Structure formats: C-alpha cells, structure tokens
Amino acid sequence: MKRIFLIGYMGAGKTTVGKVLSQQLELSFIDLDHYIEGRYHKTVGQLFAERGEEAFRDIERRMLREVAAFEDVLVSTGGGAPCFFDNIEFMNEAGQTVYLKVSVEELAKRLELCKSTRPILKGRSGDELKAFIAESLEKREPFYSKAAIVFEAEEMMTDQDVHKISQELATRL
Ligand SMILES: Nc1ncnc2c1ncn2[C@@H]1O[C@H](COP(=O)(O)OP(=O)(O)OP(=O)(O)O)[C@@H](O)[C@H]1O
Ligand SMILES: O=C(O)C1=C[C@@H](O)[C@@H](O)[C@H](O)C1
Ligand SMILES: [Mg+2]
C-alpha cells in the first residue's frame, strides 16, 4: 500500500506535478483543495471569504484526515496544509511526504500569473508579492522541511522532468 503526500508552497507545482506523477506511479490522485471544494460545494476563495482562514484551516485539517484513509493514493495538499496543527506529523505517520522545493524568484513568476485563485495572495503583485512570498516561505520552511523527501522542483516543465521525479521516488519510497 502506498500513500504519498506532496507538500510545498503555493505554485510549487503540487497539483500540476501530482497529476502526472500519480499516473506514473499508478496511484489514484486527490488534490486536497479540489476535494474540499467538492465536499463543501464552494471554491477555496469562497470558503476564505465567507468563513475566514481559521475556519478554512479547520476544514482542511478534517479533510486531510478523510483523504488519508484512502489507500494507494497520491494527495497533493494545499500550500498551507502542513503548516497548521500537527498536520505534517500526521502526514509523516500516514504516508510518505515529498516537499517540492522552489525558489522565491520562480514562485513569484508563476504566482503572478495565477494568484487570483489564491485568496492569500489577492491584491499583491510585483515586488510586494515577491516580498510576501519570501517572508511567508521563511515561516513555512521549518514545516515543509519535515518531509521525508525534499525535491528540488525548480525546473519541471515537461512530462519527462516529472518522470525523473517518479523514477527517483520509486527508488526512495
Ligand atoms: N514545474 C513547473 N514549471 C513551470 N510552471 C509550473 C510548474 N508547475 C506548476 N507550474 C505553474 O504554476 C502554477 C501553479 O501550479 P500548481 O497549481 O500546480 O501549484 P500548487 O503547488 O498546486 O499550488 P497551491 O498550493 O496553490 O495549490 C500553474 O499555473 C502551473 O502551470
Ligand atoms: O498556501 C496557502 O495558504 C494556500 C494554498 C492553496 O493551496 C489553498 O489551500 C489556499 O489558497 C491557501
Ligand atoms: Mg494545488
């Protein structure tokens, strides 16, 4: 039985890489943000706006435990998931955690293009966005670093790049 959790900052590629990697490893794919949206019939943005971040973190905590009951699954978590409660310890006990590590510069480039669906980044751009990413990544790094495997994920544009991770994971997991 395999259960893998991909963790990392917003824009690290958890959803993008997770889809391809799960196929290569022949595991079911669950994106925790999408799972929450399906269970609550609301977008993550709506949940933040209507209930606030604290309530979202509570939902996220509970839904993480729900998906962790599934077997032979790769779960792409939300960017904040490992950084609240004892979620990272929980994931380390429930399965194999993989941190997709990406630099602030690269994250800022990616997130500039898709920040509208991330409520925490709303209204930030350019240097302010980059400074915010740098500051919050520094706070989150101690949680991300508790992952069993840290994967430098700066460049992973093609299926072949993802295949490299999947091969390396196959030897390490
Ligand atoms: N390896 C990559 N190289 C270049 N761009 C990428 C890569 N991975 C993802 N992206 C782009 O970055 C954006 C964010 O990727 P993705 O949604 O997979 O991030 P995430 O880690 O799931 O973030 P979140 O924590 O917000 O769910 C997307 O627009 C995607 O196209
Ligand atoms: O990094 C975060 O705090 C978040 C990341 C997203 O995946 C979502 O879970 C939400 O937008 C919060
Ligand atoms: Mg995602």
mmCIF file of N, CA, C and O in Angstrom, residues 30-131:
data_model
loop_
_atom_site.group_PDB
_atom_site.id
_atom_site.type_symbol
_atom_site.label_atom_id
_atom_site.label_comp_id
_atom_site.label_asym_id
_atom_site.label_seq_id
_atom_site.Cartn_x
_atom_site.Cartn_y
_atom_site.Cartn_z
ATOM 1 N N ILE A 30 -5.599 12.652 -5.647
ATOM 2 C CA ILE A 30 -6.536 13.552 -4.955
ATOM 3 C C ILE A 30 -5.840 14.880 -4.716
ATOM 4 O O ILE A 30 -4.728 14.921 -4.178
ATOM 5 N N ASP A 31 -6.492 15.958 -5.148
ATOM 6 C CA ASP A 31 -5.999 17.284 -4.820
ATOM 7 C C ASP A 31 -6.825 17.779 -3.635
ATOM 8 O O ASP A 31 -8.052 17.887 -3.747
ATOM 9 N N LEU A 32 -6.169 18.051 -2.508
ATOM 10 C CA LEU A 32 -6.917 18.364 -1.289
ATOM 11 C C LEU A 32 -7.808 19.602 -1.462
ATOM 12 O O LEU A 32 -8.960 19.607 -1.003
ATOM 13 N N ASP A 33 -7.308 20.640 -2.140
ATOM 14 C CA ASP A 33 -8.152 21.827 -2.367
ATOM 15 C C ASP A 33 -9.403 21.456 -3.161
ATOM 16 O O ASP A 33 -10.510 21.884 -2.834
ATOM 17 N N HIS A 34 -9.233 20.660 -4.205
ATOM 18 C CA HIS A 34 -10.388 20.264 -5.034
ATOM 19 C C HIS A 34 -11.338 19.365 -4.253
ATOM 20 O O HIS A 34 -12.553 19.445 -4.410
ATOM 21 N N TYR A 35 -10.763 18.520 -3.409
ATOM 22 C CA TYR A 35 -11.581 17.622 -2.582
ATOM 23 C C TYR A 35 -12.469 18.454 -1.638
ATOM 24 O O TYR A 35 -13.664 18.212 -1.506
ATOM 25 N N ILE A 36 -11.858 19.464 -1.027
ATOM 26 C CA ILE A 36 -12.606 20.359 -0.124
ATOM 27 C C ILE A 36 -13.718 21.067 -0.916
ATOM 28 O O ILE A 36 -14.860 21.149 -0.476
ATOM 29 N N GLU A 37 -13.361 21.546 -2.106
ATOM 30 C CA GLU A 37 -14.351 22.277 -2.917
ATOM 31 C C GLU A 37 -15.530 21.372 -3.272
ATOM 32 O O GLU A 37 -16.684 21.793 -3.265
ATOM 33 N N GLY A 38 -15.230 20.102 -3.547
ATOM 34 C CA GLY A 38 -16.289 19.147 -3.883
ATOM 35 C C GLY A 38 -17.171 18.831 -2.683
ATOM 36 O O GLY A 38 -18.390 18.748 -2.796
ATOM 37 N N ARG A 39 -16.553 18.697 -1.529
ATOM 38 C CA ARG A 39 -17.311 18.328 -0.324
ATOM 39 C C ARG A 39 -18.174 19.491 0.173
ATOM 40 O O ARG A 39 -19.231 19.301 0.741
ATOM 41 N N TYR A 40 -17.685 20.711 -0.030
ATOM 42 C CA TYR A 40 -18.391 21.892 0.503
ATOM 43 C C TYR A 40 -19.172 22.657 -0.566
ATOM 44 O O TYR A 40 -19.867 23.623 -0.265
ATOM 45 N N HIS A 41 -19.041 22.229 -1.816
ATOM 46 C CA HIS A 41 -19.710 22.901 -2.938
ATOM 47 C C HIS A 41 -19.402 24.392 -2.967
ATOM 48 O O HIS A 41 -20.263 25.225 -3.235
ATOM 49 N N LYS A 42 -18.163 24.715 -2.633
ATOM 50 C CA LYS A 42 -17.705 26.110 -2.654
ATOM 51 C C LYS A 42 -16.249 26.112 -3.070
ATOM 52 O O LYS A 42 -15.526 25.137 -2.791
ATOM 53 N N THR A 43 -15.799 27.207 -3.678
ATOM 54 C CA THR A 43 -14.381 27.295 -4.000
ATOM 55 C C THR A 43 -13.605 27.640 -2.719
ATOM 56 O O THR A 43 -14.193 28.140 -1.742
ATOM 57 N N VAL A 44 -12.294 27.387 -2.761
ATOM 58 C CA VAL A 44 -11.448 27.766 -1.619
ATOM 59 C C VAL A 44 -11.594 29.275 -1.375
ATOM 60 O O VAL A 44 -11.699 29.729 -0.227
ATOM 61 N N GLY A 45 -11.643 30.049 -2.448
ATOM 62 C CA GLY A 45 -11.818 31.504 -2.326
ATOM 63 C C GLY A 45 -13.102 31.857 -1.592
ATOM 64 O O GLY A 45 -13.105 32.742 -0.716
ATOM 65 N N GLN A 46 -14.186 31.168 -1.926
ATOM 66 C CA GLN A 46 -15.463 31.439 -1.243
ATOM 67 C C GLN A 46 -15.390 31.055 0.231
ATOM 68 O O GLN A 46 -15.897 31.780 1.093
ATOM 69 N N LEU A 47 -14.755 29.923 0.519
ATOM 70 C CA LEU A 47 -14.659 29.490 1.922
ATOM 71 C C LEU A 47 -13.864 30.508 2.747
ATOM 72 O O LEU A 47 -14.242 30.841 3.870
ATOM 73 N N PHE A 48 -12.770 31.013 2.173
ATOM 74 C CA PHE A 48 -11.991 32.049 2.863
ATOM 75 C C PHE A 48 -12.850 33.295 3.079
ATOM 76 O O PHE A 48 -12.855 33.880 4.167
ATOM 77 N N ALA A 49 -13.563 33.714 2.023
ATOM 78 C CA ALA A 49 -14.324 34.966 2.096
ATOM 79 C C ALA A 49 -15.503 34.844 3.062
ATOM 80 O O ALA A 49 -15.783 35.767 3.828
ATOM 81 N N GLU A 50 -16.174 33.694 3.040
ATOM 82 C CA GLU A 50 -17.405 33.562 3.838
ATOM 83 C C GLU A 50 -17.136 33.142 5.276
ATOM 84 O O GLU A 50 -17.864 33.524 6.184
ATOM 85 N N ARG A 51 -16.090 32.319 5.485
ATOM 86 C CA ARG A 51 -15.889 31.771 6.839
ATOM 87 C C ARG A 51 -14.583 32.210 7.489
ATOM 88 O O ARG A 51 -14.388 31.996 8.679
ATOM 89 N N GLY A 52 -13.654 32.737 6.663
ATOM 90 C CA GLY A 52 -12.370 33.184 7.221
ATOM 91 C C GLY A 52 -11.328 32.074 7.191
ATOM 92 O O GLY A 52 -11.659 30.894 7.046
ATOM 93 N N GLU A 53 -10.057 32.482 7.357
ATOM 94 C CA GLU A 53 -8.972 31.492 7.237
ATOM 95 C C GLU A 53 -9.014 30.442 8.355
ATOM 96 O O GLU A 53 -8.771 29.258 8.110
ATOM 97 N N GLU A 54 -9.357 30.876 9.567
ATOM 98 C CA GLU A 54 -9.327 29.919 10.680
ATOM 99 C C GLU A 54 -10.283 28.751 10.420
ATOM 100 O O GLU A 54 -9.936 27.585 10.633
ATOM 101 N N ALA A 55 -11.472 29.090 9.935
ATOM 102 C CA ALA A 55 -12.464 28.035 9.644
ATOM 103 C C ALA A 55 -11.970 27.161 8.492
ATOM 104 O O ALA A 55 -12.132 25.935 8.504
ATOM 105 N N PHE A 56 -11.324 27.792 7.480
ATOM 106 C CA PHE A 56 -10.778 27.017 6.366
ATOM 107 C C PHE A 56 -9.730 26.020 6.874
ATOM 108 O O PHE A 56 -9.712 24.860 6.461
ATOM 109 N N ARG A 57 -8.872 26.463 7.792
ATOM 110 C CA ARG A 57 -7.808 25.571 8.291
ATOM 111 C C ARG A 57 -8.399 24.385 9.049
ATOM 112 O O ARG A 57 -7.860 23.288 9.032
ATOM 113 N N ASP A 58 -9.508 24.624 9.713
ATOM 114 C CA ASP A 58 -10.166 23.548 10.431
ATOM 115 C C ASP A 58 -10.753 22.528 9.448
ATOM 116 O O ASP A 58 -10.607 21.309 9.632
ATOM 117 N N ILE A 59 -11.386 23.048 8.398
ATOM 118 C CA ILE A 59 -11.936 22.167 7.351
ATOM 119 C C ILE A 59 -10.799 21.364 6.715
ATOM 120 O O ILE A 59 -10.877 20.150 6.536
ATOM 121 N N GLU A 60 -9.704 22.089 6.392
ATOM 122 C CA GLU A 60 -8.552 21.458 5.738
ATOM 123 C C GLU A 60 -7.990 20.332 6.609
ATOM 124 O O GLU A 60 -7.665 19.247 6.113
ATOM 125 N N ARG A 61 -7.921 20.589 7.901
ATOM 126 C CA ARG A 61 -7.406 19.585 8.843
ATOM 127 C C ARG A 61 -8.278 18.326 8.790
ATOM 128 O O ARG A 61 -7.778 17.202 8.714
ATOM 129 N N ARG A 62 -9.583 18.526 8.822
ATOM 130 C CA ARG A 62 -10.503 17.372 8.839
ATOM 131 C C ARG A 62 -10.490 16.621 7.504
ATOM 132 O O ARG A 62 -10.514 15.390 7.460
ATOM 133 N N MET A 63 -10.458 17.378 6.408
ATOM 134 C CA MET A 63 -10.479 16.739 5.081
ATOM 135 C C MET A 63 -9.166 15.982 4.819
ATOM 136 O O MET A 63 -9.160 14.961 4.137
ATOM 137 N N LEU A 64 -8.065 16.498 5.378
ATOM 138 C CA LEU A 64 -6.777 15.802 5.244
ATOM 139 C C LEU A 64 -6.873 14.419 5.890
ATOM 140 O O LEU A 64 -6.407 13.416 5.332
ATOM 141 N N ARG A 65 -7.506 14.377 7.047
ATOM 142 C CA ARG A 65 -7.667 13.083 7.725
ATOM 143 C C ARG A 65 -8.607 12.161 6.952
ATOM 144 O O ARG A 65 -8.438 10.941 6.950
ATOM 145 N N GLU A 66 -9.581 12.763 6.291
ATOM 146 C CA GLU A 66 -10.511 11.948 5.493
ATOM 147 C C GLU A 66 -9.782 11.297 4.302
ATOM 148 O O GLU A 66 -9.906 10.098 4.081
ATOM 149 N N VAL A 67 -9.002 12.082 3.569
ATOM 150 C CA VAL A 67 -8.324 11.513 2.390
ATOM 151 C C VAL A 67 -7.189 10.569 2.785
ATOM 152 O O VAL A 67 -6.828 9.678 2.020
ATOM 153 N N ALA A 68 -6.673 10.753 3.998
ATOM 154 C CA ALA A 68 -5.586 9.887 4.459
ATOM 155 C C ALA A 68 -6.079 8.483 4.805
ATOM 156 O O ALA A 68 -5.283 7.595 5.094
ATOM 157 N N ALA A 69 -7.387 8.294 4.749
ATOM 158 C CA ALA A 69 -7.931 6.949 4.977
ATOM 159 C C ALA A 69 -7.873 6.126 3.685
ATOM 160 O O ALA A 69 -8.012 4.907 3.722
ATOM 161 N N PHE A 70 -7.676 6.787 2.552
ATOM 162 C CA PHE A 70 -7.640 6.065 1.269
ATOM 163 C C PHE A 70 -6.277 5.393 1.077
ATOM 164 O O PHE A 70 -5.269 5.864 1.592
ATOM 165 N N GLU A 71 -6.306 4.312 0.298
ATOM 166 C CA GLU A 71 -5.056 3.581 0.055
ATOM 167 C C GLU A 71 -4.618 3.747 -1.398
ATOM 168 O O GLU A 71 -5.429 4.018 -2.273
ATOM 169 N N ASP A 72 -3.339 3.542 -1.642
ATOM 170 C CA ASP A 72 -2.763 3.669 -2.980
ATOM 171 C C ASP A 72 -3.183 4.979 -3.633
ATOM 172 O O ASP A 72 -3.840 5.008 -4.673
ATOM 173 N N VAL A 73 -2.800 6.024 -2.979
ATOM 174 C CA VAL A 73 -3.243 7.352 -3.384
ATOM 175 C C VAL A 73 -2.081 8.343 -3.303
ATOM 176 O O VAL A 73 -1.178 8.189 -2.478
ATOM 177 N N LEU A 74 -2.090 9.295 -4.218
ATOM 178 C CA LEU A 74 -1.171 10.435 -4.108
ATOM 179 C C LEU A 74 -2.032 11.660 -3.821
ATOM 180 O O LEU A 74 -2.944 11.965 -4.586
ATOM 181 N N VAL A 75 -1.737 12.323 -2.714
ATOM 182 C CA VAL A 75 -2.512 13.507 -2.321
ATOM 183 C C VAL A 75 -1.653 14.754 -2.527
ATOM 184 O O VAL A 75 -0.587 14.882 -1.922
ATOM 185 N N SER A 76 -2.128 15.666 -3.387
ATOM 186 C CA SER A 76 -1.480 16.971 -3.483
ATOM 187 C C SER A 76 -2.176 17.868 -2.471
ATOM 188 O O SER A 76 -3.385 18.090 -2.568
ATOM 189 N N THR A 77 -1.440 18.357 -1.494
ATOM 190 C CA THR A 77 -2.066 19.150 -0.435
ATOM 191 C C THR A 77 -2.138 20.618 -0.839
ATOM 192 O O THR A 77 -1.523 21.043 -1.815
ATOM 193 N N GLY A 78 -2.845 21.416 -0.058
ATOM 194 C CA GLY A 78 -2.817 22.868 -0.232
ATOM 195 C C GLY A 78 -1.507 23.401 0.345
ATOM 196 O O GLY A 78 -0.895 22.759 1.210
ATOM 197 N N GLY A 79 -1.103 24.585 -0.119
ATOM 198 C CA GLY A 79 0.194 25.128 0.301
ATOM 199 C C GLY A 79 0.356 25.312 1.804
ATOM 200 O O GLY A 79 1.459 25.212 2.342
ATOM 201 N N GLY A 80 -0.757 25.565 2.497
ATOM 202 C CA GLY A 80 -0.656 25.830 3.933
ATOM 203 C C GLY A 80 -0.858 24.587 4.785
ATOM 204 O O GLY A 80 -0.568 24.605 5.990
ATOM 205 N N ALA A 81 -1.348 23.521 4.181
ATOM 206 C CA ALA A 81 -1.788 22.349 4.951
ATOM 207 C C ALA A 81 -0.750 21.821 5.970
ATOM 208 O O ALA A 81 -1.108 21.565 7.125
ATOM 209 N N PRO A 82 0.532 21.686 5.587
ATOM 210 C CA PRO A 82 1.480 21.107 6.560
ATOM 211 C C PRO A 82 1.833 22.061 7.696
ATOM 212 O O PRO A 82 2.481 21.650 8.656
ATOM 213 N N CYS A 83 1.421 23.325 7.573
ATOM 214 C CA CYS A 83 1.911 24.360 8.489
ATOM 215 C C CYS A 83 0.938 24.661 9.622
ATOM 216 O O CYS A 83 1.150 25.606 10.389
ATOM 217 N N PHE A 84 -0.149 23.912 9.711
ATOM 218 C CA PHE A 84 -1.132 24.157 10.766
ATOM 219 C C PHE A 84 -1.365 22.870 11.564
ATOM 220 O O PHE A 84 -1.225 21.768 11.036
ATOM 221 N N PHE A 85 -1.719 23.063 12.817
ATOM 222 C CA PHE A 85 -1.972 21.948 13.744
ATOM 223 C C PHE A 85 -0.764 20.980 13.712
ATOM 224 O O PHE A 85 0.360 21.412 13.501
ATOM 225 N N ASP A 86 -1.066 19.680 13.849
ATOM 226 C CA ASP A 86 0.015 18.688 13.757
ATOM 227 C C ASP A 86 -0.043 17.981 12.405
ATOM 228 O O ASP A 86 0.285 16.804 12.284
ATOM 229 N N ASN A 87 -0.493 18.732 11.380
ATOM 230 C CA ASN A 87 -0.747 18.096 10.079
ATOM 231 C C ASN A 87 0.486 17.433 9.468
ATOM 232 O O ASN A 87 0.380 16.370 8.855
ATOM 233 N N ILE A 88 1.651 18.046 9.623
ATOM 234 C CA ILE A 88 2.839 17.446 8.994
ATOM 235 C C ILE A 88 3.220 16.147 9.708
ATOM 236 O O ILE A 88 3.558 15.153 9.052
ATOM 237 N N GLU A 89 3.096 16.146 11.034
ATOM 238 C CA GLU A 89 3.392 14.904 11.772
ATOM 239 C C GLU A 89 2.379 13.820 11.373
ATOM 240 O O GLU A 89 2.734 12.657 11.169
ATOM 241 N N PHE A 90 1.124 14.248 11.256
ATOM 242 C CA PHE A 90 0.073 13.307 10.856
ATOM 243 C C PHE A 90 0.400 12.689 9.483
ATOM 244 O O PHE A 90 0.319 11.467 9.303
ATOM 245 N N MET A 91 0.793 13.536 8.522
ATOM 246 C CA MET A 91 1.098 13.021 7.170
ATOM 247 C C MET A 91 2.316 12.102 7.197
ATOM 248 O O MET A 91 2.341 11.086 6.504
ATOM 249 N N ASN A 92 3.301 12.466 8.024
ATOM 250 C CA ASN A 92 4.502 11.616 8.095
ATOM 251 C C ASN A 92 4.183 10.240 8.668
ATOM 252 O O ASN A 92 4.837 9.263 8.327
ATOM 253 N N GLU A 93 3.164 10.180 9.510
ATOM 254 C CA GLU A 93 2.773 8.871 10.046
ATOM 255 C C GLU A 93 1.886 8.110 9.071
ATOM 256 O O GLU A 93 1.957 6.887 8.969
ATOM 257 N N ALA A 94 1.063 8.867 8.329
ATOM 258 C CA ALA A 94 0.083 8.211 7.449
ATOM 259 C C ALA A 94 0.693 7.768 6.119
ATOM 260 O O ALA A 94 0.142 6.901 5.430
ATOM 261 N N GLY A 95 1.810 8.372 5.729
ATOM 262 C CA GLY A 95 2.372 8.031 4.421
ATOM 263 C C GLY A 95 3.729 8.663 4.199
ATOM 264 O O GLY A 95 4.440 8.991 5.151
ATOM 265 N N GLN A 96 4.085 8.819 2.920
ATOM 266 C CA GLN A 96 5.389 9.356 2.566
ATOM 267 C C GLN A 96 5.223 10.790 2.073
ATOM 268 O O GLN A 96 4.441 11.038 1.153
ATOM 269 N N THR A 97 5.937 11.683 2.691
ATOM 270 C CA THR A 97 5.783 13.094 2.337
ATOM 271 C C THR A 97 6.919 13.539 1.418
ATOM 272 O O THR A 97 8.080 13.173 1.633
ATOM 273 N N VAL A 98 6.567 14.327 0.426
ATOM 274 C CA VAL A 98 7.557 14.834 -0.533
ATOM 275 C C VAL A 98 7.377 16.348 -0.644
ATOM 276 O O VAL A 98 6.293 16.829 -0.992
ATOM 277 N N TYR A 99 8.434 17.083 -0.319
ATOM 278 C CA TYR A 99 8.408 18.555 -0.408
ATOM 279 C C TYR A 99 8.947 18.988 -1.767
ATOM 280 O O TYR A 99 10.096 18.715 -2.098
ATOM 281 N N LEU A 100 8.110 19.655 -2.541
ATOM 282 C CA LEU A 100 8.562 20.232 -3.811
ATOM 283 C C LEU A 100 9.120 21.623 -3.497
ATOM 284 O O LEU A 100 8.369 22.553 -3.184
ATOM 285 N N LYS A 101 10.439 21.726 -3.568
ATOM 286 C CA LYS A 101 11.113 22.967 -3.164
ATOM 287 C C LYS A 101 11.418 23.836 -4.381
ATOM 288 O O LYS A 101 12.052 23.370 -5.328
ATOM 289 N N VAL A 102 10.952 25.069 -4.332
ATOM 290 C CA VAL A 102 11.131 26.001 -5.459
ATOM 291 C C VAL A 102 11.550 27.365 -4.889
ATOM 292 O O VAL A 102 11.088 27.753 -3.809
ATOM 293 N N SER A 103 12.412 28.088 -5.614
ATOM 294 C CA SER A 103 12.921 29.375 -5.114
ATOM 295 C C SER A 103 11.838 30.456 -5.128
ATOM 296 O O SER A 103 10.855 30.377 -5.876
ATOM 297 N N VAL A 104 12.069 31.488 -4.326
ATOM 298 C CA VAL A 104 11.135 32.623 -4.257
ATOM 299 C C VAL A 104 10.967 33.260 -5.640
ATOM 300 O O VAL A 104 9.854 33.593 -6.057
ATOM 301 N N GLU A 105 12.075 33.422 -6.367
ATOM 302 C CA GLU A 105 12.021 34.071 -7.698
ATOM 303 C C GLU A 105 11.088 33.316 -8.631
ATOM 304 O O GLU A 105 10.242 33.893 -9.304
ATOM 305 N N GLU A 106 11.261 31.994 -8.661
ATOM 306 C CA GLU A 106 10.449 31.173 -9.565
ATOM 307 C C GLU A 106 8.981 31.145 -9.103
ATOM 308 O O GLU A 106 8.070 31.249 -9.926
ATOM 309 N N LEU A 107 8.769 31.054 -7.797
ATOM 310 C CA LEU A 107 7.389 31.055 -7.281
ATOM 311 C C LEU A 107 6.703 32.360 -7.640
ATOM 312 O O LEU A 107 5.539 32.374 -8.065
ATOM 313 N N ALA A 108 7.423 33.471 -7.486
ATOM 314 C CA ALA A 108 6.838 34.780 -7.770
ATOM 315 C C ALA A 108 6.425 34.877 -9.243
ATOM 316 O O ALA A 108 5.349 35.386 -9.564
ATOM 317 N N LYS A 109 7.269 34.350 -10.123
ATOM 318 C CA LYS A 109 6.949 34.373 -11.569
ATOM 319 C C LYS A 109 5.679 33.588 -11.840
ATOM 320 O O LYS A 109 4.781 34.030 -12.546
ATOM 321 N N ARG A 110 5.609 32.370 -11.276
ATOM 322 C CA ARG A 110 4.439 31.514 -11.526
ATOM 323 C C ARG A 110 3.175 32.109 -10.916
ATOM 324 O O ARG A 110 2.113 32.110 -11.529
ATOM 325 N N LEU A 111 3.323 32.623 -9.680
ATOM 326 C CA LEU A 111 2.118 33.058 -8.951
ATOM 327 C C LEU A 111 1.571 34.378 -9.479
ATOM 328 O O LEU A 111 0.380 34.655 -9.347
ATOM 329 N N GLU A 112 2.436 35.175 -10.099
ATOM 330 C CA GLU A 112 1.961 36.416 -10.718
ATOM 331 C C GLU A 112 0.854 36.086 -11.725
ATOM 332 O O GLU A 112 -0.106 36.827 -11.883
ATOM 333 N N LEU A 113 1.001 34.927 -12.368
ATOM 334 C CA LEU A 113 0.061 34.540 -13.432
ATOM 335 C C LEU A 113 -1.202 33.862 -12.903
ATOM 336 O O LEU A 113 -2.209 33.820 -13.599
ATOM 337 N N CYS A 114 -1.146 33.299 -11.719
ATOM 338 C CA CYS A 114 -2.325 32.536 -11.268
ATOM 339 C C CYS A 114 -2.698 32.846 -9.832
ATOM 340 O O CYS A 114 -3.226 31.997 -9.132
ATOM 341 N N LYS A 115 -2.427 34.071 -9.401
ATOM 342 C CA LYS A 115 -2.687 34.408 -7.990
ATOM 343 C C LYS A 115 -4.165 34.618 -7.693
ATOM 344 O O LYS A 115 -4.579 34.572 -6.527
ATOM 345 N N SER A 116 -4.981 34.842 -8.745
ATOM 346 C CA SER A 116 -6.374 35.205 -8.485
ATOM 347 C C SER A 116 -7.152 34.111 -7.764
ATOM 348 O O SER A 116 -8.128 34.392 -7.078
ATOM 349 N N THR A 117 -6.711 32.843 -7.920
ATOM 350 C CA THR A 117 -7.426 31.758 -7.241
ATOM 351 C C THR A 117 -6.846 31.465 -5.853
ATOM 352 O O THR A 117 -7.295 30.538 -5.191
ATOM 353 N N ARG A 118 -5.839 32.253 -5.440
ATOM 354 C CA ARG A 118 -5.246 32.053 -4.102
ATOM 355 C C ARG A 118 -5.579 33.252 -3.225
ATOM 356 O O ARG A 118 -4.932 34.307 -3.342
ATOM 357 N N PRO A 119 -6.573 33.099 -2.329
ATOM 358 C CA PRO A 119 -7.042 34.259 -1.556
ATOM 359 C C PRO A 119 -5.949 34.966 -0.776
ATOM 360 O O PRO A 119 -5.974 36.198 -0.630
ATOM 361 N N ILE A 120 -4.936 34.211 -0.312
ATOM 362 C CA ILE A 120 -3.872 34.819 0.499
ATOM 363 C C ILE A 120 -3.037 35.811 -0.302
ATOM 364 O O ILE A 120 -2.429 36.724 0.240
ATOM 365 N N LEU A 121 -3.033 35.635 -1.624
ATOM 366 C CA LEU A 121 -2.183 36.498 -2.474
ATOM 367 C C LEU A 121 -2.953 37.652 -3.113
ATOM 368 O O LEU A 121 -2.372 38.478 -3.809
ATOM 369 N N LYS A 122 -4.236 37.710 -2.867
ATOM 370 C CA LYS A 122 -5.084 38.727 -3.507
ATOM 371 C C LYS A 122 -4.541 40.135 -3.301
ATOM 372 O O LYS A 122 -4.155 40.501 -2.188
ATOM 373 N N GLY A 123 -4.517 40.910 -4.379
ATOM 374 C CA GLY A 123 -4.118 42.309 -4.263
ATOM 375 C C GLY A 123 -2.609 42.529 -4.198
ATOM 376 O O GLY A 123 -2.165 43.663 -4.088
ATOM 377 N N ARG A 124 -1.819 41.462 -4.268
ATOM 378 C CA ARG A 124 -0.361 41.645 -4.211
ATOM 379 C C ARG A 124 0.235 41.392 -5.587
ATOM 380 O O ARG A 124 -0.159 40.446 -6.261
ATOM 381 N N SER A 125 1.185 42.236 -5.961
ATOM 382 C CA SER A 125 1.884 41.957 -7.225
ATOM 383 C C SER A 125 3.289 42.547 -7.197
ATOM 384 O O SER A 125 3.634 43.304 -6.284
ATOM 385 N N GLY A 126 4.072 42.168 -8.207
ATOM 386 C CA GLY A 126 5.433 42.706 -8.344
ATOM 387 C C GLY A 126 6.281 42.463 -7.109
ATOM 388 O O GLY A 126 6.280 41.377 -6.539
ATOM 389 N N ASP A 127 6.997 43.536 -6.686
ATOM 390 C CA ASP A 127 7.930 43.398 -5.572
ATOM 391 C C ASP A 127 7.220 43.042 -4.274
ATOM 392 O O ASP A 127 7.760 42.335 -3.430
ATOM 393 N N GLU A 128 5.993 43.559 -4.122
ATOM 394 C CA GLU A 128 5.260 43.272 -2.879
ATOM 395 C C GLU A 128 4.914 41.789 -2.801
ATOM 396 O O GLU A 128 5.004 41.167 -1.743
ATOM 397 N N LEU A 129 4.532 41.225 -3.949
ATOM 398 C CA LEU A 129 4.210 39.791 -3.993
ATOM 399 C C LEU A 129 5.453 38.973 -3.636
ATOM 400 O O LEU A 129 5.397 38.052 -2.820
ATOM 401 N N LYS A 130 6.573 39.365 -4.236
ATOM 402 C CA LYS A 130 7.828 38.633 -4.012
ATOM 403 C C LYS A 130 8.243 38.711 -2.532
ATOM 404 O O LYS A 130 8.646 37.703 -1.933
ATOM 405 N N ALA A 131 8.108 39.898 -1.942
ATOM 406 C CA ALA A 131 8.480 40.074 -0.534
ATOM 407 C C ALA A 131 7.560 39.237 0.360
ATOM 408 O O ALA A 131 8.013 38.629 1.341
#
